[in-house]
Tab-separated table of C-alpha atoms and ligand atoms in Angstrom:
chain	number	residue	atom	x	y	z
A	34	MET	CA	3.176	14.385	-52.232
A	35	ASN	CA	4.371	17.373	-50.541
A	36	LEU	CA	2.079	18.498	-47.872
A	37	MET	CA	4.053	21.568	-46.917
A	38	PRO	CA	2.826	24.739	-48.777
A	39	GLU	CA	5.867	25.956	-50.715
A	40	ASN	CA	5.973	29.222	-49.105
A	41	GLU	CA	6.056	27.809	-45.475
A	42	VAL	CA	9.249	27.074	-43.645
A	43	MET	CA	9.667	23.753	-41.857
A	44	PRO	CA	9.904	24.424	-38.027
A	45	ALA	CA	13.563	23.978	-37.230
A	46	ALA	CA	14.248	21.078	-34.879
A	47	PRO	CA	15.917	22.257	-31.779
A	48	HIS	CA	19.657	22.207	-31.790
A	49	PRO	CA	20.726	19.174	-29.824
A	50	MET	CA	23.194	21.293	-27.909
A	51	ALA	CA	20.787	24.136	-27.063
A	52	PRO	CA	18.659	23.581	-23.778
A	53	LEU	CA	14.982	24.581	-23.744
A	54	PRO	CA	13.523	26.326	-20.833
A	55	PHE	CA	11.286	24.401	-18.548
A	56	ARG	CA	9.614	25.375	-15.280
A	57	VAL	CA	9.298	23.029	-12.176
A	58	GLN	CA	5.539	22.629	-11.389
A	59	ARG	CA	5.655	20.377	-8.666
A	60	VAL	CA	8.234	18.580	-6.548
A	61	ARG	CA	7.758	15.387	-4.633
A	62	ARG	CA	10.015	13.859	-1.987
A	63	GLU	CA	10.079	10.179	-2.747
A	64	THR	CA	12.749	9.075	-0.152
A	65	ARG	CA	15.305	10.630	2.000
A	66	ASP	CA	17.573	11.583	-0.985
A	67	THR	CA	15.237	11.132	-4.007
A	68	PHE	CA	12.969	13.670	-5.324
A	69	THR	CA	10.596	13.695	-8.386
A	70	LEU	CA	10.094	16.826	-10.304
A	71	GLU	CA	7.175	17.712	-12.829
A	72	LEU	CA	8.287	20.253	-15.482
A	73	GLN	CA	6.521	22.207	-18.002
A	74	SER	CA	7.604	24.058	-21.149
A	75	ALA	CA	8.271	27.665	-20.313
A	76	ASN	CA	8.243	28.875	-23.924
A	77	GLY	CA	4.843	27.592	-24.795
A	78	ALA	CA	6.460	25.035	-27.317
A	79	GLY	CA	5.036	22.047	-25.276
A	80	ARG	CA	7.196	19.176	-24.506
A	81	PRO	CA	8.985	16.847	-27.121
A	82	SER	CA	7.356	13.403	-27.344
A	83	PHE	CA	9.568	10.583	-25.927
A	84	LEU	CA	9.821	7.061	-25.956
A	85	ALA	CA	10.007	4.776	-22.749
A	86	GLY	CA	13.729	4.564	-21.816
A	87	GLN	CA	14.854	7.767	-23.284
A	88	PHE	CA	16.616	10.533	-21.081
A	89	ASN	CA	17.179	14.333	-21.037
A	90	MET	CA	20.111	16.205	-20.287
A	91	VAL	CA	19.089	18.427	-17.343
A	92	TYR	CA	20.717	21.868	-17.077
A	93	VAL	CA	20.681	23.550	-13.527
A	94	PHE	CA	21.743	27.158	-13.968
A	95	GLY	CA	25.020	27.684	-12.178
A	96	ALA	CA	25.341	23.913	-11.222
A	97	GLY	CA	25.745	21.893	-14.492
A	98	GLU	CA	24.115	19.433	-16.765
A	99	VAL	CA	23.521	15.670	-16.097
A	100	PRO	CA	21.535	12.956	-17.895
A	101	MET	CA	18.232	12.017	-16.333
A	102	SER	CA	15.797	9.387	-17.495
A	103	ILE	CA	12.375	10.615	-18.339
A	104	THR	CA	10.013	8.835	-15.858
A	105	GLY	CA	6.388	9.998	-16.783
A	106	ASP	CA	3.900	8.696	-18.912
A	107	PRO	CA	4.704	8.884	-22.565
A	108	ALA	CA	0.881	9.440	-23.249
A	109	ASP	CA	0.872	12.599	-21.080
A	110	GLN	CA	1.375	15.257	-23.563
A	111	ASP	CA	1.987	18.102	-21.048
A	112	THR	CA	4.555	17.295	-18.547
A	113	ILE	CA	8.155	15.920	-18.282
A	114	ILE	CA	8.901	13.982	-15.062
A	115	HIS	CA	12.446	13.144	-13.728
A	116	THR	CA	13.037	11.454	-10.519
A	117	THR	CA	16.641	12.355	-9.241
A	118	ARG	CA	18.648	10.862	-6.536
A	119	SER	CA	21.122	13.160	-4.961
A	120	VAL	CA	24.586	11.872	-5.246
A	121	GLY	CA	26.751	14.656	-6.328
A	122	MET	CA	26.956	18.516	-7.124
A	123	VAL	CA	24.394	18.640	-9.982
A	124	SER	CA	21.902	16.011	-8.819
A	125	GLN	CA	22.014	17.678	-5.381
A	126	ALA	CA	21.036	20.876	-7.020
A	127	ILE	CA	18.199	19.321	-8.916
A	128	CYS	CA	16.891	17.879	-5.661
A	129	LYS	CA	17.006	21.373	-4.316
A	130	LEU	CA	14.807	22.893	-6.823
A	131	LYS	CA	11.324	24.392	-5.796
A	132	SER	CA	8.146	24.964	-7.854
A	133	GLY	CA	8.569	27.930	-10.205
A	134	ASP	CA	12.430	27.420	-10.597
A	135	MET	CA	13.596	27.043	-14.091
A	136	VAL	CA	15.869	24.479	-15.655
A	137	GLY	CA	17.055	23.731	-19.345
A	138	LEU	CA	16.424	20.460	-21.015
A	139	ARG	CA	17.997	18.841	-24.023
A	140	GLY	CA	16.462	15.842	-25.482
A	141	PRO	CA	15.007	13.344	-25.569
A	142	PHE	CA	18.087	11.125	-26.382
A	143	GLY	CA	18.833	7.534	-26.349
A	144	THR	CA	17.370	4.247	-27.383
A	145	PRO	CA	13.911	3.210	-26.073
A	146	TRP	CA	12.952	-0.057	-24.275
A	147	PRO	CA	11.561	-2.657	-26.471
A	148	VAL	CA	7.874	-2.314	-25.682
A	149	GLU	CA	6.565	-2.883	-29.223
A	150	GLU	CA	8.833	-6.074	-29.581
A	151	ALA	CA	7.375	-7.436	-26.236
A	152	ALA	CA	3.803	-7.641	-27.593
A	153	GLY	CA	2.398	-11.056	-27.486
A	154	LYS	CA	5.093	-12.094	-24.963
A	155	ASP	CA	5.515	-12.295	-21.094
A	156	VAL	CA	7.319	-9.056	-19.904
A	157	VAL	CA	9.561	-9.172	-17.033
A	158	VAL	CA	10.635	-5.693	-15.596
A	159	VAL	CA	13.520	-5.887	-13.008
A	160	ALA	CA	14.402	-2.688	-11.320
A	161	GLY	CA	16.857	-1.793	-8.580
A	162	GLY	CA	17.018	1.324	-6.648
A	163	ILE	CA	16.637	4.406	-8.912
A	164	GLY	CA	16.414	2.003	-11.739
A	165	LEU	CA	12.704	1.958	-11.315
A	166	ALA	CA	12.697	5.576	-12.650
A	167	PRO	CA	13.705	4.663	-16.239
A	168	LEU	CA	11.286	1.698	-16.211
A	169	ARG	CA	8.154	3.344	-15.041
A	170	PRO	CA	7.179	4.631	-18.454
A	171	VAL	CA	7.386	0.922	-19.433
A	172	VAL	CA	5.064	0.088	-16.878
A	173	TYR	CA	2.518	2.553	-17.956
A	174	GLN	CA	2.698	1.538	-21.532
A	175	LEU	CA	2.280	-2.247	-20.645
A	176	LEU	CA	-0.670	-1.312	-18.293
A	177	ALA	CA	-2.425	1.072	-20.896
A	178	ASP	CA	-2.316	-1.660	-23.427
A	179	ARG	CA	-2.373	-4.779	-21.146
A	180	ALA	CA	-4.284	-7.157	-23.483
A	181	LYS	CA	-1.321	-6.897	-25.805
A	182	PHE	CA	0.957	-8.594	-23.541
A	183	GLY	CA	1.220	-12.144	-21.709
A	184	LYS	CA	2.094	-12.106	-18.067
A	185	VAL	CA	3.541	-8.841	-16.896
A	186	VAL	CA	5.870	-9.083	-13.992
A	187	LEU	CA	7.676	-6.211	-12.038
A	188	ILE	CA	10.557	-7.153	-9.733
A	189	TYR	CA	11.846	-4.300	-7.491
A	190	GLY	CA	14.682	-4.359	-5.125
A	191	THR	CA	15.899	-1.584	-2.803
A	192	ARG	CA	18.107	-1.396	0.080
A	193	THR	CA	15.420	-0.718	2.903
A	194	PRO	CA	11.857	-0.234	2.982
A	195	ALA	CA	12.424	3.538	3.287
A	196	ASP	CA	14.114	3.540	-0.060
A	197	ILE	CA	11.093	2.330	-2.135
A	198	LEU	CA	10.082	4.708	-4.799
A	199	TYR	CA	6.538	5.582	-5.974
A	200	GLN	CA	4.930	3.787	-2.890
A	201	LYS	CA	1.368	4.785	-3.576
A	202	GLU	CA	1.648	3.846	-7.240
A	203	LEU	CA	3.355	0.504	-6.379
A	204	ALA	CA	0.540	-0.250	-3.942
A	205	LYS	CA	-1.991	0.447	-6.780
A	206	TRP	CA	-0.187	-1.669	-9.272
A	207	ARG	CA	0.126	-4.452	-6.449
A	208	SER	CA	-3.817	-4.544	-6.239
A	209	ARG	CA	-4.257	-5.345	-9.917
A	210	LEU	CA	-4.997	-8.988	-10.670
A	211	ASP	CA	-3.259	-8.726	-14.170
A	212	PHE	CA	0.050	-7.486	-12.989
A	213	ARG	CA	2.427	-9.237	-10.607
A	214	VAL	CA	4.495	-6.892	-8.450
A	215	ALA	CA	7.126	-8.353	-6.280
A	216	VAL	CA	9.318	-6.212	-4.180
A	217	THR	CA	12.284	-6.926	-1.775
A	218	VAL	CA	14.720	-5.071	0.208
A	219	ASP	CA	18.376	-5.801	1.325
A	220	ARG	CA	17.575	-5.312	5.025
A	221	ALA	CA	14.573	-4.527	7.056
A	222	PRO	CA	13.308	-4.068	10.647
A	223	ALA	CA	11.217	-7.095	11.703
A	224	ALA	CA	8.030	-5.007	11.314
A	225	TRP	CA	8.352	-5.177	7.469
A	226	ARG	CA	6.030	-7.711	6.224
A	227	GLY	CA	7.683	-8.127	2.744
A	228	SER	CA	10.429	-9.900	1.385
A	229	VAL	CA	14.055	-9.561	2.300
A	230	GLY	CA	16.874	-10.511	0.081
A	231	VAL	CA	18.584	-9.419	-3.017
A	232	VAL	CA	16.404	-8.960	-6.061
A	233	THR	CA	17.978	-11.853	-7.915
A	234	THR	CA	16.442	-14.313	-5.215
A	235	LEU	CA	12.862	-13.318	-6.666
A	236	ILE	CA	13.659	-14.356	-10.139
A	237	PRO	CA	13.147	-18.020	-9.547
A	238	LYS	CA	9.893	-17.470	-7.521
A	239	VAL	CA	7.885	-15.518	-9.978
A	240	SER	CA	5.719	-17.177	-12.793
A	241	PHE	CA	6.525	-16.361	-16.468
A	242	ASP	CA	7.428	-18.417	-19.426
A	243	PRO	CA	11.304	-17.987	-20.034
A	244	GLN	CA	10.869	-19.235	-23.697
A	245	ARG	CA	8.622	-16.422	-24.498
A	246	THR	CA	9.752	-13.742	-22.282
A	247	VAL	CA	11.268	-10.141	-22.875
A	248	ALA	CA	13.079	-8.921	-19.913
A	249	MET	CA	14.197	-5.109	-19.052
A	250	VAL	CA	16.423	-4.466	-16.447
A	251	CYS	CA	17.689	-1.212	-14.903
A	252	GLY	CA	19.758	-0.756	-11.810
A	253	PRO	CA	23.456	-0.639	-10.584
A	254	GLU	CA	25.515	-2.532	-13.066
A	255	VAL	CA	26.662	-5.345	-10.600
A	256	MET	CA	22.962	-5.949	-10.021
A	257	MET	CA	22.174	-6.026	-13.706
A	258	ARG	CA	25.006	-8.609	-14.266
A	259	PHE	CA	23.627	-10.947	-11.631
A	260	VAL	CA	19.931	-10.484	-12.701
A	261	ALA	CA	20.745	-11.203	-16.395
A	262	ARG	CA	22.720	-14.298	-15.284
A	263	GLU	CA	19.648	-15.359	-13.220
A	264	LEU	CA	17.325	-14.817	-16.065
A	265	GLU	CA	19.539	-16.795	-18.423
A	266	ALA	CA	19.624	-19.666	-15.817
A	267	ARG	CA	15.798	-19.708	-16.067
A	268	GLY	CA	15.947	-19.983	-19.888
A	269	VAL	CA	15.495	-16.414	-21.014
A	270	GLU	CA	17.623	-16.044	-24.156
A	271	LYS	CA	20.364	-13.206	-24.083
A	272	ASN	CA	18.908	-11.397	-26.860
A	273	ARG	CA	15.513	-10.965	-25.195
A	274	ILE	CA	17.101	-9.471	-22.178
A	275	TYR	CA	17.676	-5.562	-22.307
A	276	ILE	CA	19.771	-3.538	-20.025
A	277	SER	CA	20.160	0.090	-19.407
A	278	MET	CA	23.799	1.368	-18.906
A	279	GLU	CA	23.505	4.600	-17.124
A	280	ARG	CA	27.268	5.609	-16.972
A	281	ASN	CA	28.115	9.116	-17.101
A	282	MET	CA	27.953	11.302	-20.215
A	283	LYS	CA	28.503	14.802	-21.366
A	284	CYS	CA	27.267	15.856	-24.837
A	285	ALA	CA	24.557	13.073	-25.231
A	286	VAL	CA	24.868	13.003	-28.919
A	287	GLY	CA	27.934	11.049	-29.737
A	288	PHE	CA	30.305	13.743	-30.234
A	289	CYS	CA	32.499	13.931	-27.229
A	290	GLY	CA	33.387	10.314	-26.603
A	291	HIS	CA	33.011	10.604	-22.824
A	292	CYS	CA	30.631	7.683	-22.537
A	293	GLN	CA	32.358	5.434	-25.202
A	294	LEU	CA	32.453	2.021	-23.994
A	295	GLY	CA	34.448	-0.133	-26.728
A	296	PRO	CA	32.586	0.588	-29.925
A	297	GLN	CA	29.481	1.832	-28.177
A	298	PHE	CA	28.513	5.289	-27.358
A	299	ILE	CA	26.176	4.958	-24.378
A	300	CYS	CA	24.395	8.113	-25.192
A	301	LYS	CA	23.502	7.533	-28.759
A	302	ASP	CA	23.832	3.601	-29.095
A	303	GLY	CA	22.129	3.255	-25.530
A	304	ALA	CA	21.457	3.663	-22.804
A	305	VAL	CA	19.165	0.748	-23.331
A	306	PHE	CA	21.103	-2.214	-24.805
A	307	ARG	CA	20.404	-5.679	-25.813
A	308	TYR	CA	22.242	-7.843	-23.238
A	309	ASP	CA	24.004	-10.119	-25.893
A	310	ARG	CA	25.525	-6.890	-27.392
A	311	ILE	CA	26.828	-5.420	-24.469
A	312	ARG	CA	27.667	-8.290	-22.221
A	313	PRO	CA	31.436	-8.228	-23.147
A	314	LEU	CA	31.709	-4.670	-21.949
A	315	LEU	CA	29.717	-5.103	-18.763
A	316	GLY	CA	31.979	-5.223	-15.906
A	317	ILE	CA	34.385	-2.715	-17.367
A	318	ARG	CA	35.223	-0.098	-14.803
A	319	GLU	CA	33.634	3.398	-14.905
A	320	LEU	CA	34.792	5.573	-17.656
B	219	MET	CA	-5.809	-34.553	1.932
B	220	GLU	CA	-2.418	-34.548	0.115
B	221	THR	CA	-0.043	-37.298	1.139
B	222	LEU	CA	3.412	-36.563	2.441
B	223	GLU	CA	4.679	-38.661	-0.540
B	224	ARG	CA	2.937	-36.207	-3.052
B	225	ILE	CA	4.066	-33.096	-1.142
B	226	LEU	CA	7.695	-34.243	-1.265
B	227	ALA	CA	7.420	-35.223	-4.783
B	228	GLU	CA	6.472	-31.794	-5.694
B	229	HIS	CA	8.634	-29.794	-3.512
B	230	PRO	CA	11.824	-28.479	-5.480
B	231	PHE	CA	14.305	-29.893	-2.729
B	232	SER	CA	12.978	-33.348	-3.146
B	233	ARG	CA	11.260	-33.772	-6.333
B	234	ASP	CA	13.981	-35.606	-8.124
B	235	LEU	CA	15.242	-37.824	-5.399
B	236	GLN	CA	15.558	-41.531	-6.177
B	237	LYS	CA	12.485	-43.381	-4.909
B	238	PRO	CA	14.072	-45.287	-1.886
B	239	TYR	CA	15.602	-41.976	-0.531
B	240	ALA	CA	12.195	-40.314	-0.995
B	241	GLU	CA	10.568	-43.070	0.714
B	242	LEU	CA	13.093	-42.835	3.442
B	243	LEU	CA	12.494	-39.044	3.844
B	244	VAL	CA	8.709	-39.510	4.187
B	245	GLY	CA	9.608	-41.676	7.225
B	246	CYS	CA	11.206	-38.623	8.828
B	247	ALA	CA	8.510	-35.983	7.608
B	248	ALA	CA	5.734	-34.259	9.267
B	249	ASN	CA	3.321	-31.804	8.112
B	250	VAL	CA	3.408	-28.629	10.176
B	251	ARG	CA	1.752	-25.129	10.146
B	252	PHE	CA	2.593	-21.785	11.908
B	253	GLU	CA	0.369	-19.028	12.517
B	254	ALA	CA	1.422	-15.400	11.786
B	255	GLY	CA	3.941	-14.222	14.308
B	256	GLU	CA	4.690	-17.700	15.545
B	257	PHE	CA	8.277	-18.728	15.887
B	258	LEU	CA	9.538	-21.942	13.978
B	259	PHE	CA	12.589	-21.741	16.166
B	260	ARG	CA	14.607	-19.357	18.251
B	261	GLU	CA	18.304	-18.530	18.379
B	262	GLY	CA	20.153	-21.151	20.644
B	263	ASP	CA	17.530	-23.802	20.512
B	264	GLU	CA	18.415	-27.392	19.457
B	265	ALA	CA	18.266	-27.826	15.807
B	266	ASN	CA	16.735	-31.109	15.243
B	267	GLN	CA	14.606	-30.206	11.950
B	268	PHE	CA	14.681	-28.538	8.786
B	269	TYR	CA	11.620	-27.303	6.980
B	270	LEU	CA	10.381	-27.520	3.278
B	271	ILE	CA	8.291	-24.531	2.930
B	272	ARG	CA	5.029	-25.267	1.022
B	273	GLN	CA	3.045	-21.925	1.582
B	274	GLY	CA	3.564	-18.643	3.414
B	275	ILE	CA	6.539	-16.494	4.253
B	276	VAL	CA	9.065	-16.945	7.085
B	277	SER	CA	11.617	-14.279	8.264
B	278	VAL	CA	14.907	-15.250	9.417
B	279	GLU	CA	15.807	-12.555	12.144
B	280	ILE	CA	18.675	-11.675	14.473
B	281	PHE	CA	18.476	-9.432	17.412
B	282	ALA	CA	21.286	-6.869	16.509
B	283	GLY	CA	21.587	-4.618	19.417
B	284	PRO	CA	20.635	-1.027	18.872
B	285	SER	CA	19.055	-1.937	15.457
B	286	GLY	CA	16.804	-4.094	17.169
B	287	GLN	CA	15.205	-7.237	15.659
B	288	THR	CA	16.456	-7.277	12.142
B	289	THR	CA	15.246	-9.523	9.196
B	290	ILE	CA	18.223	-11.154	7.390
B	291	THR	CA	16.192	-12.861	4.639
B	292	THR	CA	12.797	-14.229	4.095
B	293	MET	CA	12.059	-17.521	2.576
B	294	GLY	CA	8.694	-18.739	0.862
B	295	GLU	CA	7.081	-21.474	-0.972
B	296	GLY	CA	9.626	-23.975	-2.513
B	297	GLU	CA	12.325	-23.002	-0.296
B	298	VAL	CA	14.402	-24.757	2.457
B	299	LEU	CA	14.890	-23.488	5.771
B	300	GLY	CA	17.595	-24.473	8.209
B	301	TRP	CA	20.841	-26.424	8.098
B	302	SER	CA	22.135	-26.214	11.596
B	303	TRP	CA	20.787	-29.696	12.278
B	304	LEU	CA	23.693	-30.905	9.979
B	305	PHE	CA	26.561	-29.416	11.885
B	306	PRO	CA	27.561	-29.725	15.620
B	307	PRO	CA	26.580	-28.181	18.032
B	308	TYR	CA	23.134	-28.377	16.391
B	309	ARG	CA	21.880	-25.260	17.655
B	310	TRP	CA	19.866	-22.388	15.683
B	311	LYS	CA	22.028	-19.377	15.111
B	312	PHE	CA	18.893	-17.170	14.246
B	313	ASP	CA	15.364	-16.796	14.822
B	314	ALA	CA	12.741	-18.042	12.347
B	315	ARG	CA	9.200	-16.493	12.367
B	316	ALA	CA	6.197	-16.887	10.267
B	317	VAL	CA	5.178	-13.577	8.697
B	318	GLU	CA	1.861	-15.046	7.535
B	319	LEU	CA	0.301	-18.477	7.837
B	320	THR	CA	2.850	-20.861	6.873
B	321	ARG	CA	2.709	-24.421	5.899
B	322	ALA	CA	5.816	-26.620	5.697
B	323	ILE	CA	7.150	-30.217	6.071
B	324	ALA	CA	9.327	-30.564	8.983
B	325	LEU	CA	12.104	-33.117	8.366
B	326	ASP	CA	13.580	-34.771	11.493
B	327	GLY	CA	17.258	-33.879	11.276
B	328	LYS	CA	18.299	-36.212	14.075
B	329	CYS	CA	16.840	-39.274	12.472
B	330	LEU	CA	18.240	-38.133	9.029
B	331	ARG	CA	21.703	-37.486	10.411
B	332	ALA	CA	21.802	-41.227	11.579
B	333	LYS	CA	20.517	-42.415	8.227
B	334	CYS	CA	23.221	-40.315	6.311
B	335	GLU	CA	25.979	-41.891	8.651
B	336	ALA	CA	24.566	-45.444	7.869
B	337	ASP	CA	24.251	-44.808	3.955
B	338	HIS	CA	26.656	-42.508	2.720
B	339	ASP	CA	25.226	-42.288	-0.761
B	340	LEU	CA	22.114	-40.865	0.880
B	341	GLY	CA	24.340	-38.611	2.874
B	342	TYR	CA	26.052	-37.462	-0.221
B	343	GLU	CA	22.715	-36.688	-2.091
B	344	LEU	CA	21.691	-34.695	0.757
B	345	LEU	CA	24.958	-32.850	1.288
B	346	LYS	CA	24.930	-32.026	-2.536
B	347	ARG	CA	21.566	-30.308	-2.047
B	348	PHE	CA	22.378	-28.475	1.008
B	349	ALA	CA	25.947	-27.392	-0.407
B	350	LEU	CA	24.162	-26.005	-3.526
B	351	MET	CA	21.658	-24.124	-1.168
B	352	VAL	CA	24.476	-22.755	1.049
B	353	GLU	CA	26.282	-21.596	-2.060
B	354	GLN	CA	23.214	-19.717	-3.315
B	355	ARG	CA	22.664	-18.126	0.189
B	356	LEU	CA	26.480	-16.899	0.158
B	357	ASP	CA	26.018	-15.643	-3.321
B	358	ALA	CA	22.947	-13.706	-2.291
B	359	THR	CA	24.556	-12.438	1.073
B	360	ARG	CA	27.535	-11.134	-0.688
B	361	LEU	CA	25.453	-9.028	-3.151
B	362	GLN	CA	23.461	-7.779	0.003
B	363	LEU	CA	26.699	-6.813	1.673
B	364	LEU	CA	27.849	-5.000	-1.356
B	365	ASN	CA	25.068	-2.418	-0.746
B	366	VAL	CA	24.698	-2.048	-4.596
B	367	TYR	CA	21.825	0.578	-4.460
B	368	GLU	CA	24.071	2.918	-2.450
B	369	SER	CA	26.742	3.140	-5.235
B	370	HIS	CA	23.683	4.185	-7.315
B	371	ALA	CA	22.302	3.218	-10.924
C	186	FAD	C1	21.240	7.702	-19.534
C	186	FAD	C2	21.203	7.958	-17.986
C	186	FAD	C3	20.167	8.115	-17.255
C	186	FAD	C4	20.129	8.411	-16.016
C	186	FAD	N1	18.945	8.626	-15.325
C	186	FAD	C5	18.915	8.986	-13.974
C	186	FAD	C6	17.817	9.161	-13.112
C	186	FAD	O1	16.527	8.955	-13.896
C	186	FAD	N2	17.793	9.498	-12.047
C	186	FAD	C7	18.960	9.843	-11.557
C	186	FAD	O2	18.882	10.101	-10.080
C	186	FAD	N3	20.211	9.479	-12.079
C	186	FAD	C8	20.240	9.125	-13.305
C	186	FAD	N4	21.397	8.951	-13.819
C	186	FAD	C9	22.796	9.284	-13.177
C	186	FAD	C10	22.825	10.601	-13.004
C	186	FAD	O3	23.090	11.198	-14.366
C	186	FAD	C11	24.240	10.865	-12.142
C	186	FAD	O4	23.766	10.773	-11.005
C	186	FAD	C12	24.492	12.392	-12.145
C	186	FAD	O5	25.145	12.661	-13.370
C	186	FAD	C13	25.598	12.603	-11.113
C	186	FAD	O6	26.084	14.019	-11.169
C	186	FAD	P1	26.427	14.797	-9.848
C	186	FAD	O7	27.024	16.124	-10.561
C	186	FAD	O8	25.268	14.937	-9.088
C	186	FAD	O9	27.528	14.024	-9.227
C	186	FAD	P2	29.128	13.799	-9.611
C	186	FAD	O10	29.639	14.780	-8.664
C	186	FAD	O11	29.382	13.845	-10.974
C	186	FAD	O12	29.153	12.237	-8.994
C	186	FAD	C14	28.930	11.798	-7.675
C	186	FAD	C15	29.220	10.365	-7.504
C	186	FAD	O13	28.380	9.662	-8.443
C	186	FAD	C16	29.214	8.857	-9.181
C	186	FAD	N5	28.388	8.884	-10.494
C	186	FAD	C17	28.124	9.895	-11.252
C	186	FAD	N6	27.360	9.524	-12.408
C	186	FAD	C18	27.210	8.270	-12.306
C	186	FAD	C19	26.619	7.231	-13.102
C	186	FAD	N7	26.031	7.362	-14.148
C	186	FAD	N8	26.645	5.943	-12.734
C	186	FAD	C20	27.361	5.593	-11.620
C	186	FAD	N9	27.995	6.422	-10.784
C	186	FAD	C21	28.018	7.770	-11.145
C	186	FAD	C22	30.656	9.538	-9.372
C	186	FAD	O14	31.454	8.618	-9.564
C	186	FAD	C23	30.629	10.001	-7.985
C	186	FAD	O15	31.249	9.089	-7.165
C	186	FAD	C24	21.286	8.798	-15.210
C	186	FAD	C25	22.610	8.512	-16.097
C	186	FAD	C26	22.617	8.213	-17.200
C	186	FAD	C27	23.825	8.147	-18.119
């Protein structure tokens, strides 16, 4: 049955190469070099829906365009949230934006985290550094539908205690009895009362059933390699480990080939990949 | 109260030891507890034990000049703390401090050293376990040194 009246025109999907205008509503400083921006549509069109794990191309006028994971709650229909670490020209320009400033967004693009597939299983989320940003929407979804999953674990590693993102939210998550949050840092002053050591060292220490676990991992590539190895050593099958390959890209729609890695285009076949499929390509130098 | 045999039979370090070796370990073991803030050992002290941690968190620290007292790593339940008892000059190279109430089994390294010399099968069994642990810590330290998060995700 055709539900569209014949004389009405289907609204055209936005062209994937044309940025839509968004206004910065709020800026929050997370750490010394990382900022979270809340954005709202500036043309009244609302925000496109997205799945946990997808990213936008964020265009800063006069600076350029870079991929940024969407880090808000997929259930929040209003706002787009990005957390950006300042590493170079464009990310620095994003971190300097103030409330009221405009940016252009294209997206969302990319493959999602397998939240649906994880239903009925234990879920182990492993994040390193800024890698918590793409995984935060997963946490929102797991907690919103908590009864659907077995054990839910977040393992998070950063360089120092001062580099921990979303500190208030982490504290709230830690206080829940149905969510195990384990944080570790690579180095710390003696006053730090938490764990010190690389993120891989926490994997043998947390309780989950490897036979029925889905793992989602995001962080620097070298960290993801070691985490995947450690998860395998615990008995998690390669085909139930997912990682996000955040290498640099340009067009985000599989045209330009900038992010091609073997047969895969990170922008459209990823950024979230199943580990058994991407493993041979991990460790290949930056493109 | 749990017996030392039971505790050693459950700890990952010793749970699959052959019975005679496990019994021998019991002979060198003592239950210990440390309050939060208490030092298990200090750098430079004689290293005559190692610890199988049962509960709590211990931080391994070094005084690093201008950076002050710095935590290098933390250990918790199921882990083993200390191998300086195995190698001359048998002195601790770091401080170890309980971050929270910590319960452990202290094993008398002096007594074990003598037993390992007398029974090389036991010595080999223990050294294999310590070598694996040293390898794991070295791997972890290498990753820590890479400063991976600075290179960014
Ligand atoms: C799918 C995807 C999602 C991403 N999500 C986020 C996010 O949520 N938050 C965030 O802060 N960053 C994210 N990034 C990384 C971000 O896109 C880059 O940091 C940004 O493109 C760098 O651009 P720049 O102009 O600031 O720096 P440039 O001047 O281009 O580069 C500065 C330095 O960073 C290195 N570099 C640049 N991009 C990458 C990369 N992707 N991986 C490793 N090294 C890189 C360069 O080699 C150079 O050394 C994501 C990347 C991808 C592909």
